[in-house]
Amino acid sequence: NVLIFEGFMAFFDPLLAAICSHRFILDVSKEVARQRRFLTQGMPYEVYDAKVWPNHLNYMAHLLKVEWLCRSP
């Protein structure tokens, strides 16, 4: 069986992430992410730069420190 789930914070819940046999983190540049947010939600670049991107960087830094995320189940 295969289940694929995705989302900005897909690995935020350690219990959900722990049951995944394979974990992939796909990351795009700030410019690509900003443009996608603008096209899908009409978010002004200034709001994205001030709110969304800094939170994304914090989340990604957190993921790199999570031991259980970096090893196989």
PDB file of N, CA and C in Angstrom:
ATOM      1  N   ASN A   1       0.832  -1.184   0.000  1.00  0.00           N
ATOM      2  CA  ASN A   1       0.000   0.000   0.000  1.00  0.00           C
ATOM      3  C   ASN A   1       0.875   1.245   0.000  1.00  0.00           C
ATOM      4  N   VAL A   2       0.400   2.246  -0.684  1.00  0.00           N
ATOM      5  CA  VAL A   2       1.128   3.509  -0.759  1.00  0.00           C
ATOM      6  C   VAL A   2       0.176   4.642  -0.400  1.00  0.00           C
ATOM      7  N   LEU A   3       0.645   5.506   0.449  1.00  0.00           N
ATOM      8  CA  LEU A   3      -0.082   6.715   0.793  1.00  0.00           C
ATOM      9  C   LEU A   3       0.891   7.877   0.645  1.00  0.00           C
ATOM     10  N   ILE A   4       0.503   8.844  -0.145  1.00  0.00           N
ATOM     11  CA  ILE A   4       1.328  10.031  -0.325  1.00  0.00           C
ATOM     12  C   ILE A   4       0.559  11.213   0.252  1.00  0.00           C
ATOM     13  N   PHE A   5       1.182  11.898   1.175  1.00  0.00           N
ATOM     14  CA  PHE A   5       0.571  13.122   1.675  1.00  0.00           C
ATOM     15  C   PHE A   5       1.591  14.226   1.593  1.00  0.00           C
ATOM     16  N   GLU A   6       1.089  15.418   1.424  1.00  0.00           N
ATOM     17  CA  GLU A   6       1.990  16.556   1.270  1.00  0.00           C
ATOM     18  C   GLU A   6       1.378  17.756   1.954  1.00  0.00           C
ATOM     19  N   GLY A   7       2.214  18.694   2.203  1.00  0.00           N
ATOM     20  CA  GLY A   7       1.760  19.929   2.809  1.00  0.00           C
ATOM     21  C   GLY A   7       2.935  20.694   3.365  1.00  0.00           C
ATOM     22  N   PHE A   8       2.696  21.946   3.571  1.00  0.00           N
ATOM     23  CA  PHE A   8       3.742  22.834   4.063  1.00  0.00           C
ATOM     24  C   PHE A   8       4.358  22.318   5.355  1.00  0.00           C
ATOM     25  N   MET A   9       3.529  21.745   6.214  1.00  0.00           N
ATOM     26  CA  MET A   9       4.023  21.264   7.504  1.00  0.00           C
ATOM     27  C   MET A   9       3.689  19.781   7.689  1.00  0.00           C
ATOM     28  N   ALA A  10       3.901  18.996   6.655  1.00  0.00           N
ATOM     29  CA  ALA A  10       3.530  17.584   6.677  1.00  0.00           C
ATOM     30  C   ALA A  10       4.216  16.803   7.793  1.00  0.00           C
ATOM     31  N   PHE A  11       5.395  17.217   8.209  1.00  0.00           N
ATOM     32  CA  PHE A  11       6.126  16.478   9.234  1.00  0.00           C
ATOM     33  C   PHE A  11       6.053  17.135  10.608  1.00  0.00           C
ATOM     34  N   PHE A  12       5.117  18.037  10.784  1.00  0.00           N
ATOM     35  CA  PHE A  12       5.001  18.725  12.070  1.00  0.00           C
ATOM     36  C   PHE A  12       4.578  17.765  13.175  1.00  0.00           C
ATOM     37  N   ASP A  13       3.698  16.820  12.839  1.00  0.00           N
ATOM     38  CA  ASP A  13       3.217  15.843  13.823  1.00  0.00           C
ATOM     39  C   ASP A  13       4.162  14.650  13.843  1.00  0.00           C
ATOM     40  N   PRO A  14       4.901  14.455  14.927  1.00  0.00           N
ATOM     41  CA  PRO A  14       5.871  13.357  14.975  1.00  0.00           C
ATOM     42  C   PRO A  14       5.234  11.979  14.864  1.00  0.00           C
ATOM     43  N   LEU A  15       4.019  11.816  15.347  1.00  0.00           N
ATOM     44  CA  LEU A  15       3.356  10.510  15.261  1.00  0.00           C
ATOM     45  C   LEU A  15       3.026  10.157  13.819  1.00  0.00           C
ATOM     46  N   LEU A  16       2.549  11.113  13.080  1.00  0.00           N
ATOM     47  CA  LEU A  16       2.236  10.878  11.671  1.00  0.00           C
ATOM     48  C   LEU A  16       3.507  10.625  10.871  1.00  0.00           C
ATOM     49  N   ALA A  17       4.498  11.425  11.081  1.00  0.00           N
ATOM     50  CA  ALA A  17       5.751  11.256  10.335  1.00  0.00           C
ATOM     51  C   ALA A  17       6.436   9.939  10.686  1.00  0.00           C
ATOM     52  N   ALA A  18       6.294   9.490  11.930  1.00  0.00           N
ATOM     53  CA  ALA A  18       6.965   8.269  12.370  1.00  0.00           C
ATOM     54  C   ALA A  18       6.444   7.027  11.659  1.00  0.00           C
ATOM     55  N   ILE A  19       5.208   7.032  11.206  1.00  0.00           N
ATOM     56  CA  ILE A  19       4.665   5.847  10.544  1.00  0.00           C
ATOM     57  C   ILE A  19       5.010   5.798   9.053  1.00  0.00           C
ATOM     58  N   CYS A  20       5.638   6.829   8.556  1.00  0.00           N
ATOM     59  CA  CYS A  20       6.023   6.864   7.141  1.00  0.00           C
ATOM     60  C   CYS A  20       7.330   6.101   6.935  1.00  0.00           C
ATOM     61  N   SER A  21       7.325   5.184   5.983  1.00  0.00           N
ATOM     62  CA  SER A  21       8.545   4.420   5.718  1.00  0.00           C
ATOM     63  C   SER A  21       9.541   5.216   4.878  1.00  0.00           C
ATOM     64  N   HIS A  22       9.046   6.152   4.107  1.00  0.00           N
ATOM     65  CA  HIS A  22       9.905   7.020   3.296  1.00  0.00           C
ATOM     66  C   HIS A  22       9.450   8.454   3.486  1.00  0.00           C
ATOM     67  N   ARG A  23      10.415   9.330   3.675  1.00  0.00           N
ATOM     68  CA  ARG A  23      10.093  10.741   3.878  1.00  0.00           C
ATOM     69  C   ARG A  23      10.923  11.572   2.915  1.00  0.00           C
ATOM     70  N   PHE A  24      10.255  12.479   2.241  1.00  0.00           N
ATOM     71  CA  PHE A  24      10.936  13.353   1.296  1.00  0.00           C
ATOM     72  C   PHE A  24      10.568  14.792   1.610  1.00  0.00           C
ATOM     73  N   ILE A  25      11.542  15.652   1.610  1.00  0.00           N
ATOM     74  CA  ILE A  25      11.300  17.068   1.788  1.00  0.00           C
ATOM     75  C   ILE A  25      11.737  17.755   0.498  1.00  0.00           C
ATOM     76  N   LEU A  26      10.768  18.302  -0.193  1.00  0.00           N
ATOM     77  CA  LEU A  26      11.058  19.041  -1.418  1.00  0.00           C
ATOM     78  C   LEU A  26      10.998  20.515  -1.080  1.00  0.00           C
ATOM     79  N   ASP A  27      12.021  21.215  -1.423  1.00  0.00           N
ATOM     80  CA  ASP A  27      12.092  22.631  -1.101  1.00  0.00           C
ATOM     81  C   ASP A  27      12.329  23.411  -2.386  1.00  0.00           C
ATOM     82  N   VAL A  28      11.732  24.577  -2.471  1.00  0.00           N
ATOM     83  CA  VAL A  28      11.918  25.441  -3.631  1.00  0.00           C
ATOM     84  C   VAL A  28      12.500  26.765  -3.158  1.00  0.00           C
ATOM     85  N   SER A  29      12.953  27.544  -4.093  1.00  0.00           N
ATOM     86  CA  SER A  29      13.535  28.838  -3.753  1.00  0.00           C
ATOM     87  C   SER A  29      12.459  29.788  -3.220  1.00  0.00           C
ATOM     88  N   LYS A  30      12.915  30.807  -2.557  1.00  0.00           N
ATOM     89  CA  LYS A  30      12.003  31.833  -2.045  1.00  0.00           C
ATOM     90  C   LYS A  30      11.182  32.434  -3.178  1.00  0.00           C
ATOM     91  N   GLU A  31      11.824  32.692  -4.298  1.00  0.00           N
ATOM     92  CA  GLU A  31      11.141  33.324  -5.420  1.00  0.00           C
ATOM     93  C   GLU A  31      10.023  32.435  -5.974  1.00  0.00           C
ATOM     94  N   VAL A  32      10.300  31.152  -6.113  1.00  0.00           N
ATOM     95  CA  VAL A  32       9.283  30.219  -6.619  1.00  0.00           C
ATOM     96  C   VAL A  32       8.132  30.107  -5.628  1.00  0.00           C
ATOM     97  N   ALA A  33       8.443  29.954  -4.355  1.00  0.00           N
ATOM     98  CA  ALA A  33       7.399  29.833  -3.336  1.00  0.00           C
ATOM     99  C   ALA A  33       6.554  31.102  -3.263  1.00  0.00           C
ATOM    100  N   ARG A  34       7.201  32.236  -3.338  1.00  0.00           N
ATOM    101  CA  ARG A  34       6.502  33.518  -3.272  1.00  0.00           C
ATOM    102  C   ARG A  34       5.560  33.674  -4.469  1.00  0.00           C
ATOM    103  N   GLN A  35       6.045  33.345  -5.646  1.00  0.00           N
ATOM    104  CA  GLN A  35       5.229  33.453  -6.855  1.00  0.00           C
ATOM    105  C   GLN A  35       4.033  32.507  -6.798  1.00  0.00           C
ATOM    106  N   ARG A  36       4.238  31.296  -6.317  1.00  0.00           N
ATOM    107  CA  ARG A  36       3.126  30.346  -6.189  1.00  0.00           C
ATOM    108  C   ARG A  36       2.069  30.866  -5.235  1.00  0.00           C
ATOM    109  N   ARG A  37       2.505  31.430  -4.110  1.00  0.00           N
ATOM    110  CA  ARG A  37       1.553  31.960  -3.131  1.00  0.00           C
ATOM    111  C   ARG A  37       0.783  33.136  -3.723  1.00  0.00           C
ATOM    112  N   PHE A  38       1.463  33.965  -4.491  1.00  0.00           N
ATOM    113  CA  PHE A  38       0.805  35.098  -5.136  1.00  0.00           C
ATOM    114  C   PHE A  38      -0.228  34.614  -6.154  1.00  0.00           C
ATOM    115  N   LEU A  39       0.148  33.641  -6.969  1.00  0.00           N
ATOM    116  CA  LEU A  39      -0.752  33.160  -8.014  1.00  0.00           C
ATOM    117  C   LEU A  39      -1.953  32.402  -7.467  1.00  0.00           C
ATOM    118  N   THR A  40      -1.773  31.666  -6.377  1.00  0.00           N
ATOM    119  CA  THR A  40      -2.874  30.862  -5.845  1.00  0.00           C
ATOM    120  C   THR A  40      -3.728  31.606  -4.831  1.00  0.00           C
ATOM    121  N   GLN A  41      -3.128  32.550  -4.100  1.00  0.00           N
ATOM    122  CA  GLN A  41      -3.880  33.217  -3.038  1.00  0.00           C
ATOM    123  C   GLN A  41      -3.868  34.743  -3.146  1.00  0.00           C
ATOM    124  N   GLY A  42      -3.129  35.264  -4.093  1.00  0.00           N
ATOM    125  CA  GLY A  42      -3.065  36.707  -4.251  1.00  0.00           C
ATOM    126  C   GLY A  42      -2.334  37.417  -3.125  1.00  0.00           C
ATOM    127  N   MET A  43      -1.485  36.677  -2.414  1.00  0.00           N
ATOM    128  CA  MET A  43      -0.774  37.280  -1.288  1.00  0.00           C
ATOM    129  C   MET A  43       0.262  38.272  -1.788  1.00  0.00           C
ATOM    130  N   PRO A  44       0.244  39.495  -1.266  1.00  0.00           N
ATOM    131  CA  PRO A  44       1.257  40.482  -1.658  1.00  0.00           C
ATOM    132  C   PRO A  44       2.665  40.002  -1.275  1.00  0.00           C
ATOM    133  N   TYR A  45       3.618  40.319  -2.112  1.00  0.00           N
ATOM    134  CA  TYR A  45       4.994  39.903  -1.854  1.00  0.00           C
ATOM    135  C   TYR A  45       5.495  40.400  -0.507  1.00  0.00           C
ATOM    136  N   GLU A  46       5.099  41.619  -0.138  1.00  0.00           N
ATOM    137  CA  GLU A  46       5.578  42.182   1.130  1.00  0.00           C
ATOM    138  C   GLU A  46       5.108  41.351   2.316  1.00  0.00           C
ATOM    139  N   VAL A  47       3.881  40.871   2.263  1.00  0.00           N
ATOM    140  CA  VAL A  47       3.346  40.036   3.346  1.00  0.00           C
ATOM    141  C   VAL A  47       4.083  38.705   3.373  1.00  0.00           C
ATOM    142  N   TYR A  48       4.287  38.131   2.207  1.00  0.00           N
ATOM    143  CA  TYR A  48       5.011  36.857   2.123  1.00  0.00           C
ATOM    144  C   TYR A  48       6.418  36.996   2.706  1.00  0.00           C
ATOM    145  N   ASP A  49       7.103  38.050   2.295  1.00  0.00           N
ATOM    146  CA  ASP A  49       8.479  38.264   2.759  1.00  0.00           C
ATOM    147  C   ASP A  49       8.550  38.494   4.265  1.00  0.00           C
ATOM    148  N   ALA A  50       7.565  39.191   4.816  1.00  0.00           N
ATOM    149  CA  ALA A  50       7.591  39.541   6.237  1.00  0.00           C
ATOM    150  C   ALA A  50       7.076  38.431   7.142  1.00  0.00           C
ATOM    151  N   LYS A  51       6.131  37.622   6.668  1.00  0.00           N
ATOM    152  CA  LYS A  51       5.467  36.639   7.537  1.00  0.00           C
ATOM    153  C   LYS A  51       5.749  35.189   7.161  1.00  0.00           C
ATOM    154  N   VAL A  52       5.440  34.847   5.930  1.00  0.00           N
ATOM    155  CA  VAL A  52       5.481  33.434   5.529  1.00  0.00           C
ATOM    156  C   VAL A  52       6.907  32.909   5.409  1.00  0.00           C
ATOM    157  N   TRP A  53       7.763  33.615   4.687  1.00  0.00           N
ATOM    158  CA  TRP A  53       9.113  33.107   4.451  1.00  0.00           C
ATOM    159  C   TRP A  53       9.925  32.939   5.738  1.00  0.00           C
ATOM    160  N   PRO A  54       9.911  33.902   6.659  1.00  0.00           N
ATOM    161  CA  PRO A  54      10.654  33.686   7.910  1.00  0.00           C
ATOM    162  C   PRO A  54      10.152  32.468   8.692  1.00  0.00           C
ATOM    163  N   ASN A  55       8.832  32.246   8.688  1.00  0.00           N
ATOM    164  CA  ASN A  55       8.302  31.068   9.367  1.00  0.00           C
ATOM    165  C   ASN A  55       8.709  29.783   8.665  1.00  0.00           C
ATOM    166  N   HIS A  56       8.745  29.817   7.353  1.00  0.00           N
ATOM    167  CA  HIS A  56       9.197  28.644   6.591  1.00  0.00           C
ATOM    168  C   HIS A  56      10.653  28.313   6.930  1.00  0.00           C
ATOM    169  N   LEU A  57      11.501  29.322   6.985  1.00  0.00           N
ATOM    170  CA  LEU A  57      12.908  29.091   7.322  1.00  0.00           C
ATOM    171  C   LEU A  57      13.057  28.504   8.724  1.00  0.00           C
ATOM    172  N   ASN A  58      12.281  28.994   9.669  1.00  0.00           N
ATOM    173  CA  ASN A  58      12.318  28.447  11.030  1.00  0.00           C
ATOM    174  C   ASN A  58      11.879  26.993  11.058  1.00  0.00           C
ATOM    175  N   TYR A  59      10.824  26.685  10.310  1.00  0.00           N
ATOM    176  CA  TYR A  59      10.330  25.306  10.255  1.00  0.00           C
ATOM    177  C   TYR A  59      11.363  24.379   9.617  1.00  0.00           C
ATOM    178  N   MET A  60      11.970  24.805   8.528  1.00  0.00           N
ATOM    179  CA  MET A  60      12.975  23.967   7.878  1.00  0.00           C
ATOM    180  C   MET A  60      14.187  23.766   8.783  1.00  0.00           C
ATOM    181  N   ALA A  61      14.597  24.784   9.506  1.00  0.00           N
ATOM    182  CA  ALA A  61      15.714  24.650  10.450  1.00  0.00           C
ATOM    183  C   ALA A  61      15.346  23.662  11.543  1.00  0.00           C
ATOM    184  N   HIS A  62      14.105  23.705  11.988  1.00  0.00           N
ATOM    185  CA  HIS A  62      13.639  22.757  13.007  1.00  0.00           C
ATOM    186  C   HIS A  62      13.700  21.321  12.476  1.00  0.00           C
ATOM    187  N   LEU A  63      13.241  21.113  11.241  1.00  0.00           N
ATOM    188  CA  LEU A  63      13.238  19.763  10.666  1.00  0.00           C
ATOM    189  C   LEU A  63      14.643  19.178  10.598  1.00  0.00           C
ATOM    190  N   LEU A  64      15.617  20.002  10.301  1.00  0.00           N
ATOM    191  CA  LEU A  64      16.990  19.506  10.194  1.00  0.00           C
ATOM    192  C   LEU A  64      17.553  19.059  11.540  1.00  0.00           C
ATOM    193  N   LYS A  65      16.934  19.473  12.637  1.00  0.00           N
ATOM    194  CA  LYS A  65      17.391  19.100  13.973  1.00  0.00           C
ATOM    195  C   LYS A  65      16.630  17.910  14.546  1.00  0.00           C
ATOM    196  N   VAL A  66      15.571  17.467  13.875  1.00  0.00           N
ATOM    197  CA  VAL A  66      14.719  16.405  14.400  1.00  0.00           C
ATOM    198  C   VAL A  66      15.350  15.053  14.080  1.00  0.00           C
ATOM    199  N   GLU A  67      15.796  14.376  15.116  1.00  0.00           N
ATOM    200  CA  GLU A  67      16.522  13.116  14.925  1.00  0.00           C
ATOM    201  C   GLU A  67      15.644  12.033  14.280  1.00  0.00           C
ATOM    202  N   TRP A  68      14.400  11.867  14.752  1.00  0.00           N
ATOM    203  CA  TRP A  68      13.567  10.798  14.235  1.00  0.00           C
ATOM    204  C   TRP A  68      13.203  11.009  12.773  1.00  0.00           C
ATOM    205  N   LEU A  69      13.236  12.238  12.306  1.00  0.00           N
ATOM    206  CA  LEU A  69      12.897  12.507  10.912  1.00  0.00           C
ATOM    207  C   LEU A  69      14.031  12.077   9.984  1.00  0.00           C
ATOM    208  N   CYS A  70      15.233  12.104  10.476  1.00  0.00           N
ATOM    209  CA  CYS A  70      16.407  11.842   9.644  1.00  0.00           C
ATOM    210  C   CYS A  70      16.815  10.371   9.603  1.00  0.00           C
ATOM    211  N   ARG A  71      16.106   9.523  10.308  1.00  0.00           N
ATOM    212  CA  ARG A  71      16.453   8.099  10.278  1.00  0.00           C
ATOM    213  C   ARG A  71      15.276   7.277   9.763  1.00  0.00           C
ATOM    214  N   SER A  72      15.561   6.082   9.327  1.00  0.00           N
ATOM    215  CA  SER A  72      14.502   5.177   8.840  1.00  0.00           C
ATOM    216  C   SER A  72      13.721   4.642  10.022  1.00  0.00           C
ATOM    217  N   PRO A  73      12.416   4.390   9.807  1.00  0.00           N
ATOM    218  CA  PRO A  73      11.599   3.835  10.904  1.00  0.00           C
ATOM    219  C   PRO A  73      12.002   2.427  11.252  1.00  0.00           C
TER     220      PRO A  73
END
